[in-house]
CSV table of C-alpha atoms and ligand atoms in Angstrom, one decimal:
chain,number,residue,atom,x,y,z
A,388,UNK,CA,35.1,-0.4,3.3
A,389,UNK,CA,31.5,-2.4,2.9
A,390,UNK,CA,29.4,-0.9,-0.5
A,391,UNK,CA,26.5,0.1,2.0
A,392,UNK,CA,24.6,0.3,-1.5
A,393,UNK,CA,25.3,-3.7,-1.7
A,394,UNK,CA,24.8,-4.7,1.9
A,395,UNK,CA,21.5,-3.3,1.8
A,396,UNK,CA,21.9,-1.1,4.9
A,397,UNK,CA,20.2,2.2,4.6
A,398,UNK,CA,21.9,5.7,4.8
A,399,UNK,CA,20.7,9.3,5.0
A,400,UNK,CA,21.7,9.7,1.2
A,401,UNK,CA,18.9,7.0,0.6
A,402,UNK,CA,16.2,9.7,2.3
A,403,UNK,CA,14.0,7.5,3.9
A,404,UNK,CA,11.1,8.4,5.8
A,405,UNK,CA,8.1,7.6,7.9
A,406,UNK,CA,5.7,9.0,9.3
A,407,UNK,CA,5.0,8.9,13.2
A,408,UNK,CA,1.8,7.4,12.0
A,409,UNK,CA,3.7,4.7,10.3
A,410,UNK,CA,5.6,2.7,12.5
A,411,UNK,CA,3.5,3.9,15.7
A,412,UNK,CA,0.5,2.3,14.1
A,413,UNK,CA,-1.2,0.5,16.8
A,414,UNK,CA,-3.6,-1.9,14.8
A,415,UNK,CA,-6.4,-0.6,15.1
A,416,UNK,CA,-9.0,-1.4,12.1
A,417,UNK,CA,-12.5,-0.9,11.4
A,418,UNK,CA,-13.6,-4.3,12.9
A,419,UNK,CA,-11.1,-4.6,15.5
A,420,UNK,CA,-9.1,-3.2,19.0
A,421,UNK,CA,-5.7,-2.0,18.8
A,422,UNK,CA,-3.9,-4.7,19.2
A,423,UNK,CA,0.2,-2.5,20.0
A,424,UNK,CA,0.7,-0.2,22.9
A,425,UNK,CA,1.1,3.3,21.6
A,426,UNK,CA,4.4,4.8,21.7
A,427,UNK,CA,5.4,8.4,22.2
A,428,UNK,CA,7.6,10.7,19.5
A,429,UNK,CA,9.8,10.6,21.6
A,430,UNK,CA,10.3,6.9,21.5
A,431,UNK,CA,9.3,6.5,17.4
A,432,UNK,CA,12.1,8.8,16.4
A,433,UNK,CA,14.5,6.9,18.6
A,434,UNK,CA,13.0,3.6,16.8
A,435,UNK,CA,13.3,5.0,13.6
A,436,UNK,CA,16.9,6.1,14.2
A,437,UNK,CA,17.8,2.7,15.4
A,438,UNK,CA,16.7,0.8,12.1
A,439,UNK,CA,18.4,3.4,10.0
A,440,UNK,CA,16.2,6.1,8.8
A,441,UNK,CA,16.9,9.2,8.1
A,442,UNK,CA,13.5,11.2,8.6
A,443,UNK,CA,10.3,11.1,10.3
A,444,UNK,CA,7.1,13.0,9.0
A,445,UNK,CA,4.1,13.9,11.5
A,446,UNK,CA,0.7,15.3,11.5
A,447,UNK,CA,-0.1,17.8,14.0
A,448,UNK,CA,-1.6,15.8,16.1
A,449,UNK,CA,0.4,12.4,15.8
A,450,UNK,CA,3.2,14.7,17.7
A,451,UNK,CA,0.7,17.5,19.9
A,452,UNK,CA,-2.8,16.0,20.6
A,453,UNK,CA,-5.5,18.4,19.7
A,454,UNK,CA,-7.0,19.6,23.4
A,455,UNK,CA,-3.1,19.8,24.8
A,456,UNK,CA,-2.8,23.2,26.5
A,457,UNK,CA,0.0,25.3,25.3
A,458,UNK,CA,2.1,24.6,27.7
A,459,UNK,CA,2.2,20.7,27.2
A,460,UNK,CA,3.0,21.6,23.7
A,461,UNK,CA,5.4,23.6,24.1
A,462,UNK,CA,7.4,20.9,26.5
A,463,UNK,CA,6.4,18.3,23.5
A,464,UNK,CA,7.6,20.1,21.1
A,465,UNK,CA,11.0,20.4,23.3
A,466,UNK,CA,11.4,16.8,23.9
A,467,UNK,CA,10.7,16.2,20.2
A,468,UNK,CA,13.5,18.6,19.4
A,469,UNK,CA,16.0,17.0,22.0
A,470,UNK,CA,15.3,13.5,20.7
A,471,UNK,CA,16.1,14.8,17.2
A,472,UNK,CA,19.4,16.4,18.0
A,473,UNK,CA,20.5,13.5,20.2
A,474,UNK,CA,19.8,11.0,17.0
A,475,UNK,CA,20.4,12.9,13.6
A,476,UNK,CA,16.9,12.4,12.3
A,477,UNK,CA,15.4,15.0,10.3
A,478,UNK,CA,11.9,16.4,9.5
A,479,UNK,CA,11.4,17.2,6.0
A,480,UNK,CA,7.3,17.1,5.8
A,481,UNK,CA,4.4,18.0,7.6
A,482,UNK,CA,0.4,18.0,7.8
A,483,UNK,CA,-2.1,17.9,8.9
A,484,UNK,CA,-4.9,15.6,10.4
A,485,UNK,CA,-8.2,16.8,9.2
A,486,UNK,CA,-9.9,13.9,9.1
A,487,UNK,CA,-10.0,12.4,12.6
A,488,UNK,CA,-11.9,14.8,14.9
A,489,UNK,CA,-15.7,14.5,14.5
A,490,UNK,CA,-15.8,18.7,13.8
A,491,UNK,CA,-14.1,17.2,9.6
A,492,UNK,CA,-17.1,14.3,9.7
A,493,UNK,CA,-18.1,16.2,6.2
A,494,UNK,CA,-14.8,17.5,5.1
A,495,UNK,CA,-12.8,20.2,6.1
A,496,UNK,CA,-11.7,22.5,3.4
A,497,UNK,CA,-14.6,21.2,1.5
A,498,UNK,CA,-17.5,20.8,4.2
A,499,UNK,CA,-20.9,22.4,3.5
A,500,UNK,CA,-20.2,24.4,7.0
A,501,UNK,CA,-18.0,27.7,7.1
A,502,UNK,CA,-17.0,27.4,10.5
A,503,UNK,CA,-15.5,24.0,10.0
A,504,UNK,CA,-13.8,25.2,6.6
A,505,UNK,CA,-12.6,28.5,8.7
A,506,UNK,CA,-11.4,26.2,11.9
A,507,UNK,CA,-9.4,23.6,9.0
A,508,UNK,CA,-7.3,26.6,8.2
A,509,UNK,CA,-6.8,28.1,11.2
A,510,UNK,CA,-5.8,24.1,12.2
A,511,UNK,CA,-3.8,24.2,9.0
A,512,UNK,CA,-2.2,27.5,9.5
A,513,UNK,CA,-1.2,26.4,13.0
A,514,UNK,CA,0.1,23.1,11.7
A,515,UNK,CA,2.2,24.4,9.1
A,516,UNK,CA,4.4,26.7,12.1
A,517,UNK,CA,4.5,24.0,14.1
A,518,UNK,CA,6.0,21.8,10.9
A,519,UNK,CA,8.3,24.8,10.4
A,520,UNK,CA,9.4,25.2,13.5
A,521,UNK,CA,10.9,21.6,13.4
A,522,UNK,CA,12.5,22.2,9.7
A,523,UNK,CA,9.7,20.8,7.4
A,524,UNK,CA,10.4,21.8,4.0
A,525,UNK,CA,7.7,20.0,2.1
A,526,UNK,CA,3.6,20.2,3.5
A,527,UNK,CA,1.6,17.8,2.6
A,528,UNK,CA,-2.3,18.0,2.2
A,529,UNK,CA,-4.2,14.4,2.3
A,530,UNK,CA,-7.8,15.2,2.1
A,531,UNK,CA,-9.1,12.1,3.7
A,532,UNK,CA,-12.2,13.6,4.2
A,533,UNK,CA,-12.7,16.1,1.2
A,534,UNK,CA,-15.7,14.2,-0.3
A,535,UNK,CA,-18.8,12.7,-0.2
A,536,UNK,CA,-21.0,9.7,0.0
A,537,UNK,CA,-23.8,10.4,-2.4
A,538,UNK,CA,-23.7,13.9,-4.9
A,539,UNK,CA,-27.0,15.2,-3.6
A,540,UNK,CA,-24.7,16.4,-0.5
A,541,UNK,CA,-22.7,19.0,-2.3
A,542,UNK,CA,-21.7,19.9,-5.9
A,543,UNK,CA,-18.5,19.0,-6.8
A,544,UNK,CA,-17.7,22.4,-8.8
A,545,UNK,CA,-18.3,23.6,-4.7
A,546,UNK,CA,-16.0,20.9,-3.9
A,547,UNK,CA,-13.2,21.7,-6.1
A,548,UNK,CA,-13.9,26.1,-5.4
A,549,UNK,CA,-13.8,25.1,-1.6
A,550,UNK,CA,-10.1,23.3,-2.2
A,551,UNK,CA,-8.9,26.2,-4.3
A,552,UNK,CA,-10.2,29.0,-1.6
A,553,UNK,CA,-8.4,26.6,1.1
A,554,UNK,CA,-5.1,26.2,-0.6
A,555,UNK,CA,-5.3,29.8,-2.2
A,556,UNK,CA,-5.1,30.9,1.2
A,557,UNK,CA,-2.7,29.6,3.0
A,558,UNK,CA,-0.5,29.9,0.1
A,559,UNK,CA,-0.6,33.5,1.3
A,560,UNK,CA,-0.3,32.4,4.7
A,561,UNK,CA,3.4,30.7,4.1
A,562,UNK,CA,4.1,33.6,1.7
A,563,UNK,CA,3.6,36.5,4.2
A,564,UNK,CA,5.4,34.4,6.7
A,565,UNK,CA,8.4,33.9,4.8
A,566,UNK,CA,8.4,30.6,5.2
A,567,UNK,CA,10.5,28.1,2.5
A,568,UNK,CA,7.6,25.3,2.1
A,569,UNK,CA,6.0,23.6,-0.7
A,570,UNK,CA,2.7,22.2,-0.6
A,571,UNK,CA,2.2,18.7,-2.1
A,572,UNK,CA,-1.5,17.6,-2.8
A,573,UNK,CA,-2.1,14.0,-2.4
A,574,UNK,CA,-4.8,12.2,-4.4
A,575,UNK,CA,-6.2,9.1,-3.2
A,576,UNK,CA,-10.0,7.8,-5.0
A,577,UNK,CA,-11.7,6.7,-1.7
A,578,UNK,CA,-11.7,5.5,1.7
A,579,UNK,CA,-12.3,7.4,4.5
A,580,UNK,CA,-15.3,9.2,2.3
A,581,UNK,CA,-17.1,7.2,-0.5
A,582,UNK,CA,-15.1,9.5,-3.2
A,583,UNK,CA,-12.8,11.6,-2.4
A,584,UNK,CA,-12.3,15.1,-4.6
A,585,UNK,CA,-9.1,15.3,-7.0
A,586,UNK,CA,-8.7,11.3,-6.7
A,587,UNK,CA,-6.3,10.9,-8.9
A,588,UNK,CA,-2.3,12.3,-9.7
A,589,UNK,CA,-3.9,13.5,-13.0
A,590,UNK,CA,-6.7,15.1,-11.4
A,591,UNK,CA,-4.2,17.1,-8.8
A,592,UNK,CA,-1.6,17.8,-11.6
A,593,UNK,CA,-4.5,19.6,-13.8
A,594,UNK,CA,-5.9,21.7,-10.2
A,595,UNK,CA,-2.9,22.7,-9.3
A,596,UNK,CA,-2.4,25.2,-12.8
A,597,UNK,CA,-6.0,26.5,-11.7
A,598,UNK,CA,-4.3,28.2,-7.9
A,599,UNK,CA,-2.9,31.6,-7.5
A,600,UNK,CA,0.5,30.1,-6.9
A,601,UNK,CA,0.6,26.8,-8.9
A,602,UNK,CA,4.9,27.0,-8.6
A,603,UNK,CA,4.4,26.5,-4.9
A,604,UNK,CA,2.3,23.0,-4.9
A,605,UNK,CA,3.3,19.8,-6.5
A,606,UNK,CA,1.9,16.3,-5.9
A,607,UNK,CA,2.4,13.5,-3.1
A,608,UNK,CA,1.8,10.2,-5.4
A,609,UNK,CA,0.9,7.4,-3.3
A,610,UNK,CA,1.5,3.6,-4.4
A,611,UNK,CA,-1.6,2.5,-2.5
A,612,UNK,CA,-3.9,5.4,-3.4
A,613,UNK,CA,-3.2,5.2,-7.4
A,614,UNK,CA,-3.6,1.2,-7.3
A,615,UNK,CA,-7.1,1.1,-5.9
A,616,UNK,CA,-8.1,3.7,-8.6
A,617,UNK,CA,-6.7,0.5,-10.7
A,618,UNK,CA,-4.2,2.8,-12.2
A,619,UNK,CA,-0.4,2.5,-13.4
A,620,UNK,CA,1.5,4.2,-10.5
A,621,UNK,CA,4.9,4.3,-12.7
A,622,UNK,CA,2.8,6.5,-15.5
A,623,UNK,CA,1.5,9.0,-12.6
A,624,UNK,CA,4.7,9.7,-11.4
A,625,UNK,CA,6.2,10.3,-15.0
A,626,UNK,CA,3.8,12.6,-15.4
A,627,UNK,CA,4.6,14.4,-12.3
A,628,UNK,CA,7.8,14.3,-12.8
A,629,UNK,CA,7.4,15.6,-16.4
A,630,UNK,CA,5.6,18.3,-15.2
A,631,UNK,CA,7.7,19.5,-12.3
A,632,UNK,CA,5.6,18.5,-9.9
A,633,UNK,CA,7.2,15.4,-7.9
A,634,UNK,CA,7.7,17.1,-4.5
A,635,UNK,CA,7.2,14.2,-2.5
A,636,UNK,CA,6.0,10.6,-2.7
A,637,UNK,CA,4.3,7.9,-0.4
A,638,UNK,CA,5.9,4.5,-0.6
A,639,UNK,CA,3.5,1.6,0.3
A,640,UNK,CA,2.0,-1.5,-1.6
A,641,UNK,CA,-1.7,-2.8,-1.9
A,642,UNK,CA,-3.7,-4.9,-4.0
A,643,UNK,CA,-6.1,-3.8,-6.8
A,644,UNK,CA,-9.7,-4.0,-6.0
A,645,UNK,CA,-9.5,-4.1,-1.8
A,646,UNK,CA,-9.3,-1.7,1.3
A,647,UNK,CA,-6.5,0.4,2.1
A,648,UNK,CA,-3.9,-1.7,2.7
A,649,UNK,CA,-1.1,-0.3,3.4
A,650,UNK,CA,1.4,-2.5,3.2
A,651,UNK,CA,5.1,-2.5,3.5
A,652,UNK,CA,7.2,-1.1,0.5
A,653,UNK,CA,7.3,-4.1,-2.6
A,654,UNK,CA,5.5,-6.8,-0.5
A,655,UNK,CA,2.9,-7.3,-3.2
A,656,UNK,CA,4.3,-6.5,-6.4
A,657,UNK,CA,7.9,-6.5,-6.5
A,658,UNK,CA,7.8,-5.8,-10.5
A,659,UNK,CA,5.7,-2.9,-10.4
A,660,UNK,CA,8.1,-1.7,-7.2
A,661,UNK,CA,11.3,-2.3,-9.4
A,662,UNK,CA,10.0,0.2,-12.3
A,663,UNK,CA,9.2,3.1,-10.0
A,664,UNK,CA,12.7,2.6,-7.7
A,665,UNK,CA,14.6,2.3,-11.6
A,666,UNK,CA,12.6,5.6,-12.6
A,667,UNK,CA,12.9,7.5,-9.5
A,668,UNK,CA,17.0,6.6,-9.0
A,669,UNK,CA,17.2,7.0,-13.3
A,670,UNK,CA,15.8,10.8,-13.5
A,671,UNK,CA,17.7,12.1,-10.5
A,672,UNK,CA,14.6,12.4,-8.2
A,673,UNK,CA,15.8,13.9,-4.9
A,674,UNK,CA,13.4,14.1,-2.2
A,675,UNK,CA,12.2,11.7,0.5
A,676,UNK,CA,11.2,8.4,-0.4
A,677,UNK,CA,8.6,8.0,2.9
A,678,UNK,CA,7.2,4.9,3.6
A,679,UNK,CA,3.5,5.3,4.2
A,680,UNK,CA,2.7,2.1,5.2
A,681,UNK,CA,2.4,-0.1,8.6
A,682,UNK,CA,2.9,-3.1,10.0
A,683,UNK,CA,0.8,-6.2,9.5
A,684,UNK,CA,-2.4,-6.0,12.7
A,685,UNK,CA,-0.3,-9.5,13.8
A,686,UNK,CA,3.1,-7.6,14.2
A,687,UNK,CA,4.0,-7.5,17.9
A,688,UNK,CA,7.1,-4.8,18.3
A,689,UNK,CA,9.9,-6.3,17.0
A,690,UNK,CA,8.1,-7.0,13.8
A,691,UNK,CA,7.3,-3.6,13.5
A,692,UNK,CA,10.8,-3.2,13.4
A,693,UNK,CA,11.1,-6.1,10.9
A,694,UNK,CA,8.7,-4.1,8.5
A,695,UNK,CA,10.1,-0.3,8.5
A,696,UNK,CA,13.9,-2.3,8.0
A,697,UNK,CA,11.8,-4.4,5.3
A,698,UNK,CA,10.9,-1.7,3.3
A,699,UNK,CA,14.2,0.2,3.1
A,700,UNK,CA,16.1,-2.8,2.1
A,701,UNK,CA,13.5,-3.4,-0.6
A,702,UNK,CA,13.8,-0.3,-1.8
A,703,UNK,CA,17.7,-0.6,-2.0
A,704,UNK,CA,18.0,-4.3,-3.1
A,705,UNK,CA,15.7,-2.5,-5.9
A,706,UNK,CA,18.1,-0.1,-6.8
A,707,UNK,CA,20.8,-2.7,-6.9
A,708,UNK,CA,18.7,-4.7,-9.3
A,709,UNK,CA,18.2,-1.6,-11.3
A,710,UNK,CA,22.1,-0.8,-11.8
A,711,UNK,CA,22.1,-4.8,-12.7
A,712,UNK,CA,19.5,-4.0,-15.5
A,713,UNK,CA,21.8,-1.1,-16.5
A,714,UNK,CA,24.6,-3.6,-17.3
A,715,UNK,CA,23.1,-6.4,-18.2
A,716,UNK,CA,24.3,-7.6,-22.0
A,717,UNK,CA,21.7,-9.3,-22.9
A,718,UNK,CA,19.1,-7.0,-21.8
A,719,UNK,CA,20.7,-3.8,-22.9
A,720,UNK,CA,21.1,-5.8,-26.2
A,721,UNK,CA,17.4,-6.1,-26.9
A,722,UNK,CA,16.4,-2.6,-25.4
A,723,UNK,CA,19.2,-1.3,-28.7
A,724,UNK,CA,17.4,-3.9,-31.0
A,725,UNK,CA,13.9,-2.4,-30.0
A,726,UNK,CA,15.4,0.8,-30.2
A,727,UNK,CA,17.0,0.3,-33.4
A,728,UNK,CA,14.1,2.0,-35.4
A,729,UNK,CA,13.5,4.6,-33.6
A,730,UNK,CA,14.8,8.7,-34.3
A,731,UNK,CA,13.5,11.7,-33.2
A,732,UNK,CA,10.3,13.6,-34.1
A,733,UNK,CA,11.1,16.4,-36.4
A,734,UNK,CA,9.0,19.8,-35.3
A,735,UNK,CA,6.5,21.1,-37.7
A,736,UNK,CA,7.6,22.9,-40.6
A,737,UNK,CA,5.7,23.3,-44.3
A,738,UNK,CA,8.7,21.6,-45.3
A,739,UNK,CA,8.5,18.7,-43.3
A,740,UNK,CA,5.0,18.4,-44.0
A,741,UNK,CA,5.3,18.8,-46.9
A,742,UNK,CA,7.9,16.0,-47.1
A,743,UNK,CA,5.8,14.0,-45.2
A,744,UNK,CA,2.9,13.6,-47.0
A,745,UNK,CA,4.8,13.0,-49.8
A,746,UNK,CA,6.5,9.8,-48.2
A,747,UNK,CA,5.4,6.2,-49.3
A,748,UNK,CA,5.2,3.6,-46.1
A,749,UNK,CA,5.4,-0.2,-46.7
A,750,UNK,CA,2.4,-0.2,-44.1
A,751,UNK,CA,2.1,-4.3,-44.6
A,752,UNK,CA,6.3,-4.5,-44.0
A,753,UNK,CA,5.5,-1.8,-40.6
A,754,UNK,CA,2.9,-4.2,-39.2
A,755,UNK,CA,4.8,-7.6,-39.9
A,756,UNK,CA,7.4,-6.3,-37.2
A,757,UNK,CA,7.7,-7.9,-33.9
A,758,UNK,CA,8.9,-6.9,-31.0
A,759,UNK,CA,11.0,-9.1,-27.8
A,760,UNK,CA,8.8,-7.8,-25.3
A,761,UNK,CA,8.5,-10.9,-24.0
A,762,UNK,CA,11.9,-12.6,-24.3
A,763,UNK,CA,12.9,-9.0,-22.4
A,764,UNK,CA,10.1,-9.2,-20.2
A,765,UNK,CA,11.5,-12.3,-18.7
A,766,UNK,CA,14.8,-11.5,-18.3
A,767,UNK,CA,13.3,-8.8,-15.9
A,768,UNK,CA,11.2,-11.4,-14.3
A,769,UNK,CA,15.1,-13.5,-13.4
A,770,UNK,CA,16.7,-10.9,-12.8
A,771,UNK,CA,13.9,-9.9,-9.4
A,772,UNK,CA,14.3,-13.6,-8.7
A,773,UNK,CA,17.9,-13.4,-8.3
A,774,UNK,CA,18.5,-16.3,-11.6
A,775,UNK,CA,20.8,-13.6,-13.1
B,1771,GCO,C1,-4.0,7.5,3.9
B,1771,GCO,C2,-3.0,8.5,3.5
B,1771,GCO,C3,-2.4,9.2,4.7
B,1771,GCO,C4,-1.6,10.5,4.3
B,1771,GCO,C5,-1.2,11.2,5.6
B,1771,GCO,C6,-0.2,12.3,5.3
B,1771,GCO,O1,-4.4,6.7,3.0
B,1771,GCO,O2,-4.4,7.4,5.1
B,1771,GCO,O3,-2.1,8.0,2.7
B,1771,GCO,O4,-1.6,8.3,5.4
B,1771,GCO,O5,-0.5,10.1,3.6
B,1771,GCO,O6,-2.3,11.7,6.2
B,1771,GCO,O7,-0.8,13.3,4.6
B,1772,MN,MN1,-2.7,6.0,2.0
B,1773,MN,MN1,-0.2,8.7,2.1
């Protein structure tokens, strides 16, 4: 029998997603035409299911357009369902798109108008039983458009009051439903708006303790979103993960210091890719790894193919490198030596601190010690080029 984990071929134990958004990206951009025809649900999940994925995540209108009577979505939502059944693929998160329509040009759980803030949650309460309905389990809230251009336009102690009212209630809206869903905020610094509230993971994480039901929202860390803030991605997820808070996560790549880019899984910096698969596969994380990322504008449909296959096998060629790293001799030699110092904190006590200011440190001997950061450094480096 093949090792599906060695010939790279994904499975649904691997839990990859994308969103209908992803791979049914037409290429559109802000100085330029789409340049792919659109394709229906109907069609994406029977792509998706033919390159091997296991999920596919939608917003509201990516699967029901917003003026669609309710009888057209009703006989979406029914072809939707068949194409499902007839390929295995699951949904295991919803949204909602609450940035596109001209009515969220100023936000919408955020915007300085109460009718728009009242018609996002009525959008979002109607999103979240449509997302049910079709077995999403995780919700989660991008707030593309939750922020401003210039600070004379709102205060951002309304901004962050608005966000709590918004998520406060329909908290209560999935409670009193019954509904089994978790909400996962996702953080991104800019772009659609000039700033964006809660930009960061560490902003979200510290919000979330602030809401009525902080055990029902987590975080949706994006690749992309933490890299234009200039950030570590690796050390936002650790913290969300530390915290309890990893209940979904957004799979893309992108250069510091540009626009949104988008792109697939590992293209830019297969290093900084290799630490978060080896983290996420090391502490037992269990949800979806989506891909929120498309195609290059020049893909034409095959190589829209070539790019959702592209990031998968990344991810698992990854996760083979990281069981290499695991057993690696040489490497696991000099993580021991770097190790070899260390022991573990002892709690307070008047004892121990008592003990402890009574201890004499060679401080000269403490800062004379190296370390083989780099000599391990590069074994990582030859291991992602395939030398070892
Ligand atoms: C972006 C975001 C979105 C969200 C999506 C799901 O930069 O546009 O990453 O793709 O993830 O709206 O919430
Ligand atoms: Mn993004
Ligand atoms: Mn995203």
């Amino acid at each position: 029998m093949p090792d599906t984990q060695t010939d790279f071929t994904p499975t649904p134990a691997d839990k990859f997603t994308f969103g209908l958004w992803t791979v049914g990206n037409i290429g559109r951009d802000p100085f330029g035409e789409p340049v792919r025809a659109p394709r229906s649900p109907v069609e994406l999940v029977h792509l998706l299911a033919e390159v091997g994925a296991w999920g596919v995540n939608f917003h509201d209108n990516d699967l029901v357009p917003i003026d669609a009577t309710s009888a057209e979505r009703d006989r979406i939502v029914r072809d939707f369902k068949q194409a499902l059944s007839e390929t295995g693929v699951v949904v295991p998160m919803a949204t909602t798109n609450l940035f596109t329509d001209p009515a969220f040009r100023d936000g919408a759980f955020t915007s300085n108008d109460a009718q728009v803030r009242a018609y996002a949650l009525q959008k979002t309460m109607r999103a979240i039983d449509l997302g049910v309905e079709l077995g999403a389990k995780t919700y989660v809230f991008w707030g593309g458009r939750e922020g401003v251009e210039t600070d004379v336009a709102k205060s951002p102690l309304d901004g962050l009051k608005r966000m709590r009212d918004a998520l406060n209630f329909l908290s209560g809206y999935v409670r009193d439903q019954g509904y089994n869903l978790r909400f996962a905020l996702e953080p991104k610094p800019n772009e659609p708006r000039g700033d964006i509230y809660l930009a960061t993971v560490g902003s979200a994480l510290a919000f979330i303790q602030t809401l009525d039901h902080p055990e029902m929202v987590g975080v949706n860390p994006e690749v992309a979103h933490e890299t234009m803030a200039g950030l570590n991605f690796l050390h936002a997820v650790a913290q969300a993960w530390d915290a309890g808070k990893l209940f979904h996560i957004d799979l893309n790549d992108q250069v510091i210091g540009r626009y949104d880019q988008d792109f697939r899984f590992g293209a830019q910096n297969p290093k900084v890719a290799f630490f978060l698969v080896q983290f996420l596969e090391s502490v037992g994380y269990d949800g979806s790894r989506h891909f929120d990322a498309h195609a290059y504008r020049t893909a034409d449909a095959d190589d829209v193919k070539a790019f959702a296959r592209g990031c998968m096998r990344t991810y698992l060629i990854l996760k083979e490198k990281a069981r290499r790293f695991a057993e690696d001799g040489e490497i696991q030699g000099l993580l021991s030596q770097i190790r070899a110092q260390d022991a573990a904190t002892e709690p307070y006590s008047r004892e121990a601190a008592q003990a402890l200011g009574a201890r004499d440190f060679d401080r000269q001997a403490l800062g004379a010690r190296g370390q083989p950061y780099e000599a391990l450094d590069q074994l990582v480096i030859e291991l992602l080029l395939g030398v070892r």
